[in-house]
Short mmCIF file of C-alpha atoms and ligand atoms in Angstrom, two decimals:
data_model
loop_
_atom_site.label_atom_id
_atom_site.label_comp_id
_atom_site.label_asym_id
_atom_site.label_seq_id
_atom_site.Cartn_x
_atom_site.Cartn_y
_atom_site.Cartn_z
CA MET A 1 -25.55 22.83 4.66
CA GLN A 2 -24.79 26.22 6.25
CA LEU A 3 -21.44 27.46 4.91
CA LYS A 4 -19.75 30.84 5.41
CA ASN A 5 -18.13 30.52 1.99
CA THR A 6 -20.74 28.95 -0.28
CA SER A 7 -18.29 28.85 -3.20
CA LEU A 8 -16.81 25.72 -1.57
CA LEU A 9 -19.85 23.58 -2.31
CA LYS A 10 -19.27 22.31 -5.84
CA SER A 11 -20.89 19.50 -7.79
CA LYS A 12 -19.08 19.52 -11.16
CA SER A 13 -15.70 18.13 -12.06
CA TYR A 14 -12.72 20.49 -12.01
CA ILE A 15 -10.77 20.09 -15.23
CA ASN A 16 -8.17 22.50 -16.64
CA GLY A 17 -9.25 25.23 -14.22
CA GLN A 18 -12.94 24.99 -15.14
CA TRP A 19 -16.03 23.44 -13.54
CA ILE A 20 -17.35 20.93 -16.04
CA ALA A 21 -20.62 18.95 -16.10
CA ALA A 22 -20.82 15.46 -17.58
CA GLU A 23 -21.27 15.46 -21.37
CA ASP A 24 -24.75 13.98 -21.02
CA ASN A 25 -25.42 15.85 -17.75
CA LYS A 26 -25.35 12.51 -15.91
CA THR A 27 -25.00 12.81 -12.13
CA PHE A 28 -24.82 10.61 -9.07
CA SER A 29 -26.22 11.34 -5.65
CA VAL A 30 -24.13 12.06 -2.55
CA LYS A 31 -25.81 11.35 0.78
CA ASN A 32 -25.32 12.21 4.44
CA PRO A 33 -24.60 8.90 6.22
CA PHE A 34 -26.21 10.17 9.43
CA ASN A 35 -29.74 10.06 7.99
CA ASN A 36 -29.22 9.16 4.30
CA SER A 37 -30.52 12.60 3.29
CA HIS A 38 -29.55 13.83 -0.16
CA LEU A 39 -26.68 16.35 -0.24
CA ALA A 40 -25.82 16.89 -3.90
CA ASN A 41 -26.02 15.58 -7.44
CA VAL A 42 -22.43 15.32 -8.64
CA SER A 43 -21.34 15.12 -12.29
CA ASP A 44 -20.63 11.61 -13.50
CA VAL A 45 -18.09 12.40 -16.20
CA SER A 46 -17.27 10.15 -19.16
CA GLN A 47 -14.10 8.33 -20.08
CA ALA A 48 -13.48 10.92 -22.82
CA GLN A 49 -13.64 13.69 -20.23
CA ILE A 50 -11.18 11.87 -17.98
CA SER A 51 -8.87 11.39 -20.92
CA TYR A 52 -9.21 15.14 -21.62
CA ALA A 53 -8.29 15.91 -17.98
CA ILE A 54 -5.18 13.74 -18.33
CA ALA A 55 -4.19 15.54 -21.56
CA CYS A 56 -4.64 18.91 -19.82
CA ALA A 57 -2.48 17.71 -16.92
CA GLU A 58 0.24 16.71 -19.40
CA ASN A 59 0.11 20.08 -21.06
CA ALA A 60 0.20 21.93 -17.72
CA MET A 61 3.21 19.97 -16.56
CA LYS A 62 5.50 21.71 -19.05
CA THR A 63 5.29 25.02 -17.19
CA TRP A 64 4.65 23.64 -13.69
CA LYS A 65 7.80 21.54 -13.56
CA ALA A 66 9.81 24.41 -15.05
CA LYS A 67 8.92 26.68 -12.13
CA SER A 68 11.51 27.00 -9.43
CA ALA A 69 10.86 24.99 -6.29
CA THR A 70 10.38 28.26 -4.43
CA GLU A 71 7.67 29.36 -6.86
CA ARG A 72 5.80 26.08 -6.41
CA SER A 73 6.32 26.34 -2.67
CA ILE A 74 4.75 29.82 -2.48
CA ILE A 75 1.63 28.63 -4.31
CA LEU A 76 1.34 25.51 -2.11
CA LYS A 77 1.67 27.64 1.01
CA LYS A 78 -1.16 29.85 -0.20
CA TRP A 79 -3.28 26.72 -0.70
CA HIS A 80 -2.40 25.59 2.82
CA GLN A 81 -3.33 28.99 4.26
CA LEU A 82 -6.73 28.96 2.51
CA GLN A 83 -7.45 25.49 3.91
CA ILE A 84 -6.79 26.75 7.43
CA GLU A 85 -8.85 29.91 6.87
CA ASN A 86 -11.78 27.81 5.62
CA ILE A 87 -11.48 25.03 8.18
CA ASP A 88 -15.03 25.42 9.54
CA ASP A 89 -16.62 25.08 6.11
CA LEU A 90 -14.32 22.25 5.02
CA ALA A 91 -15.14 20.38 8.23
CA MET A 92 -18.87 20.98 7.75
CA ILE A 93 -18.70 19.54 4.21
CA LEU A 94 -16.62 16.60 5.41
CA THR A 95 -18.90 15.70 8.31
CA SER A 96 -21.99 16.06 6.14
CA GLU A 97 -20.78 13.59 3.51
CA GLN A 98 -18.72 11.28 5.73
CA GLY A 99 -20.39 11.35 9.15
CA LYS A 100 -17.38 11.76 11.47
CA PRO A 101 -17.79 14.22 14.37
CA LEU A 102 -16.93 17.84 13.58
CA THR A 103 -13.94 17.86 15.94
CA GLU A 104 -12.47 14.87 14.08
CA ALA A 105 -13.30 16.51 10.75
CA LYS A 106 -11.40 19.64 11.82
CA GLY A 107 -8.54 17.41 12.95
CA GLU A 108 -8.51 15.85 9.48
CA ILE A 109 -8.46 19.25 7.72
CA ASN A 110 -5.52 20.37 9.90
CA TYR A 111 -3.78 17.06 9.27
CA GLY A 112 -4.28 17.25 5.48
CA ALA A 113 -3.23 20.90 5.36
CA ALA A 114 -0.09 20.03 7.34
CA TYR A 115 1.03 17.78 4.47
CA VAL A 116 0.62 20.69 2.07
CA GLU A 117 2.73 22.90 4.33
CA TRP A 118 5.34 20.17 4.86
CA PHE A 119 5.80 19.46 1.15
CA ALA A 120 5.77 23.18 0.29
CA GLU A 121 8.98 23.20 2.34
CA GLU A 122 10.30 19.88 1.07
CA ALA A 123 9.96 21.11 -2.55
CA LYS A 124 13.09 23.17 -1.87
CA ARG A 125 15.04 20.17 -0.61
CA ALA A 126 14.75 17.71 -3.50
CA TYR A 127 18.52 17.37 -3.48
CA GLY A 128 20.43 15.22 -5.92
CA ASP A 129 23.94 13.84 -5.44
CA ILE A 130 27.44 14.09 -6.78
CA ILE A 131 29.26 10.77 -6.93
CA PRO A 132 33.05 10.42 -7.27
CA GLY A 133 33.67 9.36 -10.87
CA HIS A 134 34.84 5.84 -11.64
CA GLN A 135 37.54 7.07 -14.06
CA GLN A 136 39.83 10.11 -14.01
CA ASP A 137 37.93 11.97 -16.73
CA LYS A 138 34.45 11.13 -15.46
CA ARG A 139 32.10 13.25 -13.33
CA ILE A 140 28.85 11.73 -12.12
CA LEU A 141 25.76 13.38 -10.76
CA VAL A 142 22.25 12.31 -9.88
CA LEU A 143 19.19 14.49 -10.49
CA LYS A 144 15.71 14.05 -9.11
CA GLN A 145 12.97 14.84 -11.62
CA PRO A 146 9.15 14.69 -11.40
CA VAL A 147 7.80 11.29 -12.45
CA GLY A 148 5.09 12.75 -14.72
CA VAL A 149 1.30 13.03 -14.64
CA VAL A 150 -0.10 11.30 -11.55
CA GLY A 151 -3.54 9.70 -11.23
CA THR A 152 -4.84 9.37 -7.68
CA ILE A 153 -7.72 7.25 -6.40
CA THR A 154 -8.81 7.82 -2.81
CA PRO A 155 -11.33 6.37 -0.33
CA TRP A 156 -14.23 7.82 1.66
CA ASN A 157 -12.85 7.44 5.20
CA PHE A 158 -10.54 10.48 4.97
CA PRO A 159 -12.01 12.42 2.02
CA ASN A 160 -9.70 15.38 2.57
CA ALA A 161 -6.44 14.10 4.05
CA MET A 162 -5.95 11.11 1.75
CA ILE A 163 -5.99 13.53 -1.18
CA ALA A 164 -3.75 16.14 0.47
CA ARG A 165 -1.22 13.43 1.38
CA LYS A 166 -0.81 12.47 -2.28
CA ILE A 167 -1.26 15.79 -4.04
CA ALA A 168 1.10 17.83 -1.88
CA PRO A 169 4.26 15.77 -2.60
CA ALA A 170 3.26 15.32 -6.25
CA LEU A 171 2.80 19.05 -6.86
CA ALA A 172 5.91 19.89 -4.83
CA ALA A 173 7.94 17.53 -7.02
CA GLY A 174 6.68 19.26 -10.20
CA CYS A 175 4.09 16.64 -11.21
CA THR A 176 0.53 17.44 -12.23
CA VAL A 177 -2.43 15.39 -11.02
CA VAL A 178 -5.82 13.98 -11.91
CA ILE A 179 -7.71 13.11 -8.74
CA LYS A 180 -10.54 10.55 -8.59
CA PRO A 181 -12.18 10.91 -5.17
CA SER A 182 -14.46 8.25 -3.74
CA GLU A 183 -17.93 8.48 -5.30
CA ILE A 184 -19.27 8.38 -1.71
CA THR A 185 -17.41 11.56 -0.61
CA PRO A 186 -16.48 13.74 -3.59
CA LEU A 187 -17.52 17.09 -2.05
CA SER A 188 -14.41 17.51 0.13
CA ALA A 189 -12.21 16.94 -2.93
CA LEU A 190 -14.12 19.53 -4.95
CA ALA A 191 -13.84 22.05 -2.10
CA LEU A 192 -10.07 21.50 -2.07
CA ALA A 193 -10.02 22.11 -5.83
CA GLU A 194 -11.88 25.41 -5.41
CA LEU A 195 -9.27 26.50 -2.84
CA ALA A 196 -6.48 25.36 -5.17
CA HIS A 197 -8.05 27.60 -7.82
CA GLN A 198 -8.17 30.53 -5.40
CA ALA A 199 -4.56 29.86 -4.37
CA GLY A 200 -3.44 30.30 -7.98
CA ILE A 201 -2.51 26.70 -8.78
CA PRO A 202 -2.35 27.04 -12.58
CA ARG A 203 -5.04 25.47 -14.78
CA GLY A 204 -4.48 21.83 -15.57
CA VAL A 205 -2.05 21.27 -12.69
CA LEU A 206 -4.71 19.91 -10.34
CA ASN A 207 -7.83 18.25 -11.78
CA VAL A 208 -10.66 16.47 -9.98
CA VAL A 209 -12.74 14.02 -12.01
CA THR A 210 -15.94 12.79 -10.37
CA SER A 211 -17.30 9.45 -11.48
CA ASN A 212 -19.57 6.74 -10.22
CA ASN A 213 -17.72 4.21 -12.38
CA ALA A 214 -14.49 3.53 -10.50
CA GLU A 215 -13.53 0.62 -12.71
CA MET A 216 -13.69 2.79 -15.82
CA VAL A 217 -11.44 5.40 -14.17
CA GLY A 218 -9.02 2.67 -13.09
CA ASP A 219 -8.94 1.39 -16.69
CA GLU A 220 -8.26 4.86 -18.07
CA PHE A 221 -5.50 5.55 -15.53
CA THR A 222 -3.79 2.22 -16.24
CA THR A 223 -4.10 2.25 -20.05
CA ASN A 224 -3.50 5.93 -20.83
CA SER A 225 0.25 6.15 -21.36
CA ILE A 226 0.35 9.79 -20.24
CA ILE A 227 -0.24 8.63 -16.65
CA LYS A 228 3.17 7.71 -15.29
CA LYS A 229 2.17 7.03 -11.73
CA ILE A 230 -0.91 5.94 -9.82
CA SER A 231 -1.25 6.65 -6.14
CA PHE A 232 -4.06 4.65 -4.56
CA THR A 233 -5.48 4.37 -1.06
CA GLY A 234 -8.20 1.80 -0.50
CA SER A 235 -8.78 -1.92 -0.20
CA THR A 236 -6.11 -4.54 -0.84
CA LYS A 237 -8.51 -6.12 -3.34
CA VAL A 238 -8.67 -3.01 -5.55
CA GLY A 239 -4.94 -2.34 -5.03
CA LYS A 240 -4.19 -5.74 -6.54
CA ILE A 241 -6.55 -5.08 -9.48
CA LEU A 242 -4.73 -1.81 -10.20
CA MET A 243 -1.35 -3.49 -9.90
CA LYS A 244 -2.35 -6.13 -12.44
CA LYS A 245 -3.70 -3.53 -14.85
CA SER A 246 -0.63 -1.32 -14.39
CA ALA A 247 1.50 -4.07 -15.92
CA LYS A 248 0.37 -2.87 -19.35
CA ASN A 249 2.37 0.38 -19.23
CA LEU A 250 4.49 -0.51 -16.19
CA THR A 251 2.83 2.45 -14.50
CA LYS A 252 4.52 3.19 -11.18
CA LEU A 253 2.41 2.61 -8.11
CA SER A 254 2.04 3.79 -4.55
CA LEU A 255 -0.49 1.64 -2.73
CA GLU A 256 -1.80 2.31 0.76
CA LEU A 257 -4.06 -0.66 1.44
CA GLY A 258 -5.81 -2.50 4.24
CA GLY A 259 -4.56 -3.27 7.74
CA ASN A 260 -5.18 -5.62 10.64
CA ALA A 261 -3.44 -3.73 13.43
CA PRO A 262 -2.50 -5.54 16.63
CA PHE A 263 -2.63 -3.52 19.86
CA ILE A 264 -0.65 -5.33 22.58
CA VAL A 265 -0.79 -4.51 26.29
CA PHE A 266 2.04 -6.11 28.29
CA GLU A 267 1.75 -6.73 32.01
CA ASP A 268 4.02 -3.79 32.93
CA ALA A 269 2.02 -1.25 30.90
CA ASP A 270 0.42 1.78 32.49
CA LEU A 271 -3.16 0.54 32.39
CA ASP A 272 -4.89 3.94 32.20
CA ASP A 273 -2.61 5.03 29.35
CA ALA A 274 -3.20 1.74 27.56
CA VAL A 275 -6.97 2.12 27.91
CA SER A 276 -7.00 5.66 26.51
CA GLY A 277 -4.56 4.66 23.73
CA ALA A 278 -6.80 1.74 22.79
CA ILE A 279 -9.88 3.96 22.72
CA ALA A 280 -8.09 6.40 20.40
CA ALA A 281 -6.69 3.67 18.15
CA LYS A 282 -9.97 1.74 17.98
CA PHE A 283 -12.80 4.24 17.81
CA ARG A 284 -11.41 7.09 15.73
CA ASN A 285 -13.69 7.61 12.73
CA THR A 286 -16.04 4.98 14.22
CA GLY A 287 -13.34 2.37 13.68
CA GLN A 288 -13.18 3.09 9.95
CA THR A 289 -9.45 3.64 9.43
CA CYS A 290 -6.84 1.30 8.01
CA ILE A 291 -4.68 1.86 11.12
CA CYS A 292 -7.46 1.18 13.66
CA ALA A 293 -6.61 -1.37 16.35
CA ASN A 294 -8.26 -4.50 14.95
CA ARG A 295 -7.11 -7.01 17.59
CA ILE A 296 -6.39 -5.97 21.18
CA PHE A 297 -4.07 -8.46 22.93
CA VAL A 298 -3.86 -8.14 26.73
CA HIS A 299 -1.59 -10.10 29.07
CA GLU A 300 -3.59 -12.61 31.13
CA THR A 301 -2.55 -11.08 34.48
CA ILE A 302 -4.17 -7.72 33.64
CA HIS A 303 -6.82 -8.91 31.18
CA ASP A 304 -9.84 -8.62 33.47
CA ALA A 305 -8.80 -5.23 34.88
CA PHE A 306 -8.20 -3.92 31.35
CA VAL A 307 -11.56 -5.18 30.06
CA LYS A 308 -13.35 -3.53 32.99
CA ARG A 309 -11.71 -0.11 32.61
CA PHE A 310 -11.84 -0.19 28.83
CA THR A 311 -15.54 -1.09 28.82
CA THR A 312 -16.32 1.74 31.26
CA GLU A 313 -14.68 4.21 28.87
CA VAL A 314 -16.36 2.70 25.80
CA GLN A 315 -19.78 3.03 27.43
CA LYS A 316 -19.16 6.76 27.96
CA LEU A 317 -18.65 7.41 24.23
CA LYS A 318 -21.51 9.47 22.83
CA THR A 319 -22.84 8.28 19.48
CA GLY A 320 -24.91 10.45 17.15
CA ASN A 321 -25.01 13.17 14.53
CA GLY A 322 -21.46 14.30 13.79
CA LEU A 323 -22.65 17.88 13.39
CA LEU A 324 -23.62 18.09 17.10
CA PRO A 325 -20.76 19.21 19.36
CA GLU A 326 -21.26 16.45 21.97
CA THR A 327 -20.94 13.60 19.43
CA GLN A 328 -17.81 11.43 19.69
CA ILE A 329 -18.86 8.54 17.45
CA GLY A 330 -20.63 9.07 14.14
CA PRO A 331 -22.46 6.63 11.89
CA LEU A 332 -20.85 4.01 9.70
CA ILE A 333 -20.61 5.07 6.07
CA ASN A 334 -23.63 3.11 4.78
CA VAL A 335 -25.94 0.15 5.33
CA LYS A 336 -23.48 -2.18 3.59
CA ALA A 337 -20.87 -1.31 6.22
CA VAL A 338 -23.37 -1.98 9.03
CA LYS A 339 -24.14 -5.39 7.52
CA LYS A 340 -20.45 -6.26 7.28
CA VAL A 341 -19.80 -5.35 10.93
CA THR A 342 -22.92 -7.25 12.02
CA THR A 343 -21.73 -10.37 10.16
CA ILE A 344 -18.28 -10.17 11.77
CA VAL A 345 -19.71 -9.78 15.29
CA ASN A 346 -22.30 -12.56 14.83
CA ASP A 347 -19.61 -14.87 13.48
CA ALA A 348 -17.52 -14.29 16.63
CA LEU A 349 -20.48 -14.78 18.96
CA GLN A 350 -21.47 -18.02 17.20
CA LYS A 351 -17.91 -19.28 17.62
CA GLY A 352 -17.89 -18.68 21.38
CA ALA A 353 -16.99 -15.03 21.92
CA LYS A 354 -18.40 -13.29 24.99
CA LEU A 355 -20.27 -10.02 24.52
CA ILE A 356 -19.29 -7.43 27.15
CA THR A 357 -21.15 -4.43 25.73
CA GLY A 358 -22.90 -3.40 22.49
CA GLY A 359 -23.15 -6.03 19.78
CA LYS A 360 -25.91 -4.83 17.51
CA SER A 361 -26.85 -2.09 15.08
CA GLY A 362 -27.92 0.89 17.12
CA ASN A 363 -31.17 2.75 17.64
CA ASP A 364 -29.89 6.13 16.47
CA GLY A 365 -30.42 5.51 12.79
CA LYS A 366 -29.90 3.04 10.01
CA ASN A 367 -26.13 3.37 9.67
CA PHE A 368 -25.20 3.01 13.33
CA PHE A 369 -23.59 0.12 15.14
CA ASP A 370 -23.24 0.09 18.93
CA THR A 371 -19.78 0.56 20.38
CA THR A 372 -18.89 -3.03 21.19
CA VAL A 373 -16.44 -4.95 23.36
CA ILE A 374 -16.05 -8.74 23.03
CA THR A 375 -13.72 -11.23 24.70
CA ASN A 376 -13.01 -15.01 24.50
CA ILE A 377 -11.68 -14.64 20.99
CA ASN A 378 -10.17 -17.52 19.03
CA ALA A 379 -8.22 -17.77 15.80
CA SER A 380 -11.13 -19.18 13.78
CA MET A 381 -13.12 -15.95 14.02
CA LYS A 382 -13.37 -13.61 11.02
CA LEU A 383 -12.33 -10.60 13.10
CA MET A 384 -8.87 -12.09 13.62
CA LYS A 385 -8.27 -12.05 9.85
CA GLU A 386 -10.45 -9.31 8.41
CA GLU A 387 -10.51 -5.57 8.89
CA ILE A 388 -13.54 -4.91 11.10
CA PHE A 389 -13.92 -1.28 9.96
CA GLY A 390 -16.40 -0.53 12.72
CA PRO A 391 -16.64 0.31 16.44
CA VAL A 392 -15.98 -3.23 17.65
CA ALA A 393 -13.10 -4.07 20.03
CA PRO A 394 -12.12 -7.75 20.36
CA ILE A 395 -9.87 -8.42 23.37
CA ILE A 396 -7.62 -11.46 23.28
CA LYS A 397 -5.76 -12.95 26.28
CA PHE A 398 -2.11 -13.94 25.93
CA ASN A 399 0.60 -15.41 28.11
CA THR A 400 4.12 -15.16 26.61
CA ASP A 401 5.86 -12.60 24.38
CA ASP A 402 6.51 -15.23 21.71
CA GLU A 403 2.88 -16.26 21.69
CA VAL A 404 1.58 -12.71 21.24
CA LEU A 405 4.16 -11.84 18.58
CA LYS A 406 3.21 -14.93 16.61
CA MET A 407 -0.49 -14.03 16.79
CA ALA A 408 0.21 -10.37 15.96
CA ASN A 409 2.20 -11.29 12.85
CA THR A 410 -0.21 -13.99 11.66
CA THR A 411 -1.89 -11.86 9.02
CA GLU A 412 -1.19 -10.95 5.42
CA TYR A 413 -1.41 -7.27 6.39
CA GLY A 414 1.45 -5.14 7.69
CA LEU A 415 0.38 -1.52 8.16
CA ALA A 416 0.17 -0.21 11.76
CA SER A 417 0.83 -1.93 15.08
CA TYR A 418 0.81 -0.70 18.66
CA PHE A 419 2.00 -1.88 22.03
CA TYR A 420 2.14 -0.69 25.63
CA GLY A 421 4.90 -1.72 28.03
CA ASN A 422 7.87 -0.30 29.90
CA ASN A 423 10.50 -3.05 29.90
CA LEU A 424 13.21 -1.49 27.75
CA LYS A 425 14.63 -4.74 26.44
CA ARG A 426 11.25 -6.05 25.48
CA VAL A 427 10.30 -2.74 23.86
CA TRP A 428 13.25 -3.00 21.47
CA LYS A 429 12.70 -6.68 20.82
CA VAL A 430 8.99 -6.32 20.09
CA ALA A 431 9.38 -3.18 17.95
CA GLU A 432 11.88 -5.04 15.79
CA ALA A 433 9.85 -8.25 15.61
CA LEU A 434 6.52 -6.73 14.59
CA GLU A 435 6.12 -7.21 10.83
CA TYR A 436 4.53 -3.83 10.19
CA GLY A 437 5.46 -0.58 8.44
CA MET A 438 4.59 1.43 11.56
CA VAL A 439 4.85 0.75 15.28
CA GLY A 440 3.33 2.92 18.02
CA ILE A 441 4.89 2.35 21.47
CA ASN A 442 2.84 3.66 24.39
CA THR A 443 0.72 5.69 21.99
CA GLY A 444 -2.40 5.06 19.95
CA MET A 445 -1.87 8.02 17.62
CA ILE A 446 0.95 7.74 15.09
CA SER A 447 -0.08 9.75 12.01
CA THR A 448 1.91 12.89 11.22
CA PRO A 449 3.26 14.51 8.04
CA VAL A 450 6.80 14.37 9.42
CA ALA A 451 6.92 10.54 9.51
CA PRO A 452 6.75 7.97 6.69
CA PHE A 453 3.26 6.42 6.62
CA GLY A 454 2.91 3.10 4.83
CA GLY A 455 2.79 -0.63 4.99
CA ILE A 456 4.57 -3.85 4.13
CA LYS A 457 3.24 -7.26 3.02
CA GLU A 458 -0.24 -6.86 1.49
CA SER A 459 -0.72 -3.45 3.09
CA GLY A 460 1.03 -1.70 0.26
CA ILE A 461 3.97 -0.09 -1.45
CA GLY A 462 5.47 3.35 -0.89
CA ARG A 463 5.47 5.93 1.89
CA GLU A 464 3.47 9.11 2.38
CA GLY A 465 4.86 12.09 4.31
CA SER A 466 8.31 12.75 5.78
CA LYS A 467 11.59 13.47 4.00
CA TYR A 468 11.05 10.23 2.04
CA GLY A 469 7.57 11.18 0.77
CA MET A 470 8.57 13.08 -2.36
CA ASP A 471 10.65 10.15 -3.64
CA ASP A 472 7.42 8.39 -4.60
CA TYR A 473 6.79 11.18 -7.12
CA MET A 474 10.33 11.57 -8.49
CA ILE A 475 12.66 9.58 -10.65
CA LEU A 476 16.44 9.41 -10.30
CA LYS A 477 18.42 10.40 -13.37
CA TYR A 478 22.11 9.61 -13.46
CA ILE A 479 24.26 11.90 -15.61
CA CYS A 480 27.79 10.97 -16.59
CA PHE A 481 30.24 13.61 -17.92
CA GLY A 482 33.17 12.14 -19.86
CA ASP A 483 36.39 13.47 -21.34
CA ILE A 484 37.00 16.06 -18.62
CA GLN A 485 40.79 16.38 -19.07
P1 ADP B 501 -13.35 0.94 0.36
O1 ADP B 501 -13.80 -0.42 0.71
O2 ADP B 501 -12.61 1.65 1.42
O3 ADP B 501 -14.39 1.78 -0.29
P2 ADP B 501 -12.21 0.55 -2.23
O4 ADP B 501 -10.89 -0.01 -2.54
O5 ADP B 501 -13.41 -0.17 -2.73
O6 ADP B 501 -12.20 0.72 -0.67
O7 ADP B 501 -12.35 2.04 -2.73
C1 ADP B 501 -11.30 2.98 -2.67
C2 ADP B 501 -11.30 3.82 -3.92
O8 ADP B 501 -11.10 2.93 -5.03
C3 ADP B 501 -12.60 4.56 -4.21
O9 ADP B 501 -12.30 5.81 -4.80
C4 ADP B 501 -13.30 3.66 -5.20
O10 ADP B 501 -14.17 4.36 -6.05
C5 ADP B 501 -12.10 3.14 -6.00
N1 ADP B 501 -12.33 1.85 -6.69
C6 ADP B 501 -13.17 0.85 -6.37
N2 ADP B 501 -13.08 -0.15 -7.26
C7 ADP B 501 -12.16 0.22 -8.18
C8 ADP B 501 -11.61 -0.38 -9.37
N3 ADP B 501 -11.99 -1.58 -9.79
N4 ADP B 501 -10.66 0.31 -10.05
C9 ADP B 501 -10.26 1.53 -9.64
N5 ADP B 501 -10.73 2.15 -8.54
C10 ADP B 501 -11.66 1.50 -7.82
#
């Protein structure tokens, strides 16, 4: 890996401001999903070392929370600035371990850094309230205080931004953090820690523990009473495991889990816009995002025209090595992911789906799957219920608004949804009826630090970003003054 700033490539855990190897020097291997080549041996730290990181975070919180919001803000802004200055190297690390094209990797670094900048500002606006007292001598006020030490667990699909989105509001609020990145993509997290160090984030405030034993880390986070809050992004399955385990200490939770996003195209939509929105919402990160369009519903009167134009655009997408500038679609994360996508596509084809383009694992390398379009979808197919997490676009015909809304809402997930149309009355009606935390109207791109990202139903709890985002990391304390005569 050719980096301008080689100090960003780290392989040890970052605990209490120091780079620490595993007690027994145990490591796990991180690979490049493009060709499965070895990138680094990363420290596989023990439970005792994670417990030590949590104790250090508790100790560091005393002085971190006592700083003024402006002081915390200045340090966070420095961290943000360093991320922007090092964007080329951060993107190179990200693409190498995750596979997404460099332009998308840079987009992710900018996106993650924008959360740091946003919450550096929001730190100064953690306002409380004064409430008119309920008796003549009473005065009531409400303070917001940091919740405590936060444990975060993040996935491999956005190795940078999923961390930034949690850490920025936590640090802004005055919390300290212990971060457990995905064992598949820990290098981006370690690079962020190095920049945090350079930015002057005090020792113990931000810790990154690298481990190949996610269950052990989950157990430590949920049983160690110092951890007051867990912020998790990943599968609904693991989210539920963490929720169960968190019952022990009633640890607070933010959960950003799976999705099954509908993407609806009504008959009065601008077809070209809808096609480009669907491409963006479907194929970003090779279809490996929790807000990817999973089911594309198109009105029967424009179905064939949409399929034709959409397929033409899909066939233009250039698949390959994310490090090459012309690449638009990278590999899937690993062979397991390729197998899962293959199973989902074969299941649909066996149940009567029609293959328009693609449909098999590609020729470019082991972890590739062809960009795929399929039609003639029915409700019995796995892809109607499960997250595809790959470059496969199922297109479903519909007739009435009620019919499509019913299909769109028939899922236990409730994260992102999208629709294209111009009838004002319908736009309101559909936006209100979609049972999702987020709705994109005439756009396939909805993520931004200024808006609250999050889901309902089994897609999670809590919101990331926006003026609401710091609330997940703060508690309300009500103070009552009496005897004021
Ligand atoms: P994905 O399918 O996207 O990898 P996971 O939910 O399996 O989603 O993984 C997301 C994060 O959760 C990763 O950091 C992973 O290591 C971690 N993880 C996986 N299993 C557990 C578990 N039992 N307890 C705690 N964390 C877990």
